[in-house]
CSV table of C-alpha atoms in Angstrom, one decimal:
chain,number,residue,atom,x,y,z
A,10,MET,CA,76.4,115.9,117.2
A,11,VAL,CA,76.8,116.1,113.2
A,12,ALA,CA,74.8,119.5,112.8
A,13,ALA,CA,77.4,120.8,115.5
A,14,LEU,CA,80.4,120.0,113.0
A,15,THR,CA,78.7,120.2,109.8
A,16,THR,CA,77.2,123.8,109.7
A,17,PRO,CA,80.5,125.4,110.7
A,18,TYR,CA,82.3,124.0,108.1
A,19,ARG,CA,79.8,123.6,105.1
A,20,GLU,CA,79.5,128.1,106.2
A,21,HIS,CA,83.0,128.4,105.2
A,22,HIS,CA,83.3,126.1,102.3
A,23,PRO,CA,80.1,126.3,100.5
A,24,ASN,CA,80.6,123.7,97.5
A,25,VAL,CA,81.5,120.7,99.8
A,26,ARG,CA,78.7,118.2,100.1
A,27,PHE,CA,78.0,116.0,103.1
A,28,THR,CA,75.8,112.7,102.3
A,29,ILE,CA,75.0,111.1,106.3
A,30,TYR,CA,75.5,107.0,106.4
A,31,SER,CA,74.0,105.0,109.8
A,32,ARG,CA,77.7,103.0,110.5
A,33,THR,CA,79.1,100.2,112.6
A,34,SER,CA,81.9,101.3,114.2
A,35,LEU,CA,84.2,98.7,112.1
A,36,GLU,CA,82.3,99.8,109.2
A,37,ILE,CA,83.5,103.0,109.1
A,38,LEU,CA,87.1,102.3,109.3
A,39,GLU,CA,87.3,99.7,106.7
A,40,LEU,CA,85.0,102.3,104.5
A,41,LEU,CA,88.1,104.6,105.4
A,42,ASP,CA,90.5,102.2,104.9
A,43,ASN,CA,88.7,101.8,101.0
A,44,LEU,CA,89.1,105.2,100.4
A,45,GLU,CA,85.0,105.1,99.4
A,46,ILE,CA,84.7,108.3,102.8
A,47,ASP,CA,86.7,110.6,103.1
A,48,ALA,CA,85.6,111.5,107.6
A,49,GLY,CA,83.7,109.3,110.4
A,50,ILE,CA,82.4,109.6,112.9
A,51,THR,CA,82.5,106.8,116.2
A,52,TYR,CA,82.3,106.5,119.4
A,53,LEU,CA,85.0,104.1,119.6
A,54,GLY,CA,85.2,102.7,123.2
A,55,ASN,CA,88.5,100.2,122.9
A,56,GLU,CA,88.2,99.5,119.0
A,57,PRO,CA,90.9,98.9,116.7
A,58,LEU,CA,91.3,102.4,115.0
A,59,GLY,CA,93.6,101.0,112.1
A,60,ALA,CA,95.4,103.3,110.7
A,61,SER,CA,92.9,106.4,111.0
A,62,THR,CA,93.8,109.3,112.5
A,63,ARG,CA,91.8,110.4,116.0
A,64,CYS,CA,90.8,113.5,117.5
A,65,ARG,CA,89.0,113.1,120.4
A,66,SER,CA,87.2,116.6,120.0
A,67,ILE,CA,87.4,119.6,116.8
A,68,THR,CA,88.1,122.5,117.9
A,69,SER,CA,87.3,124.5,114.5
A,70,ALA,CA,86.5,123.5,111.5
A,71,THR,CA,90.1,122.9,110.0
A,72,GLY,CA,91.6,120.6,112.3
A,73,CYS,CA,91.8,118.4,115.0
């Protein structure tokens, strides 16, 4: 799943670097809130989103 999201983006932006981590949903939210990561992918279920924006699916390499 991650490759399906990152590969098309990297084709258009070859200087972008991705680092993949495995974290819980709550850890991802904390990293986002602390500006330690720029994006996260998680299965949210009924967990709170905090100040994050939810994208149900990515339709292009530039938006939700």
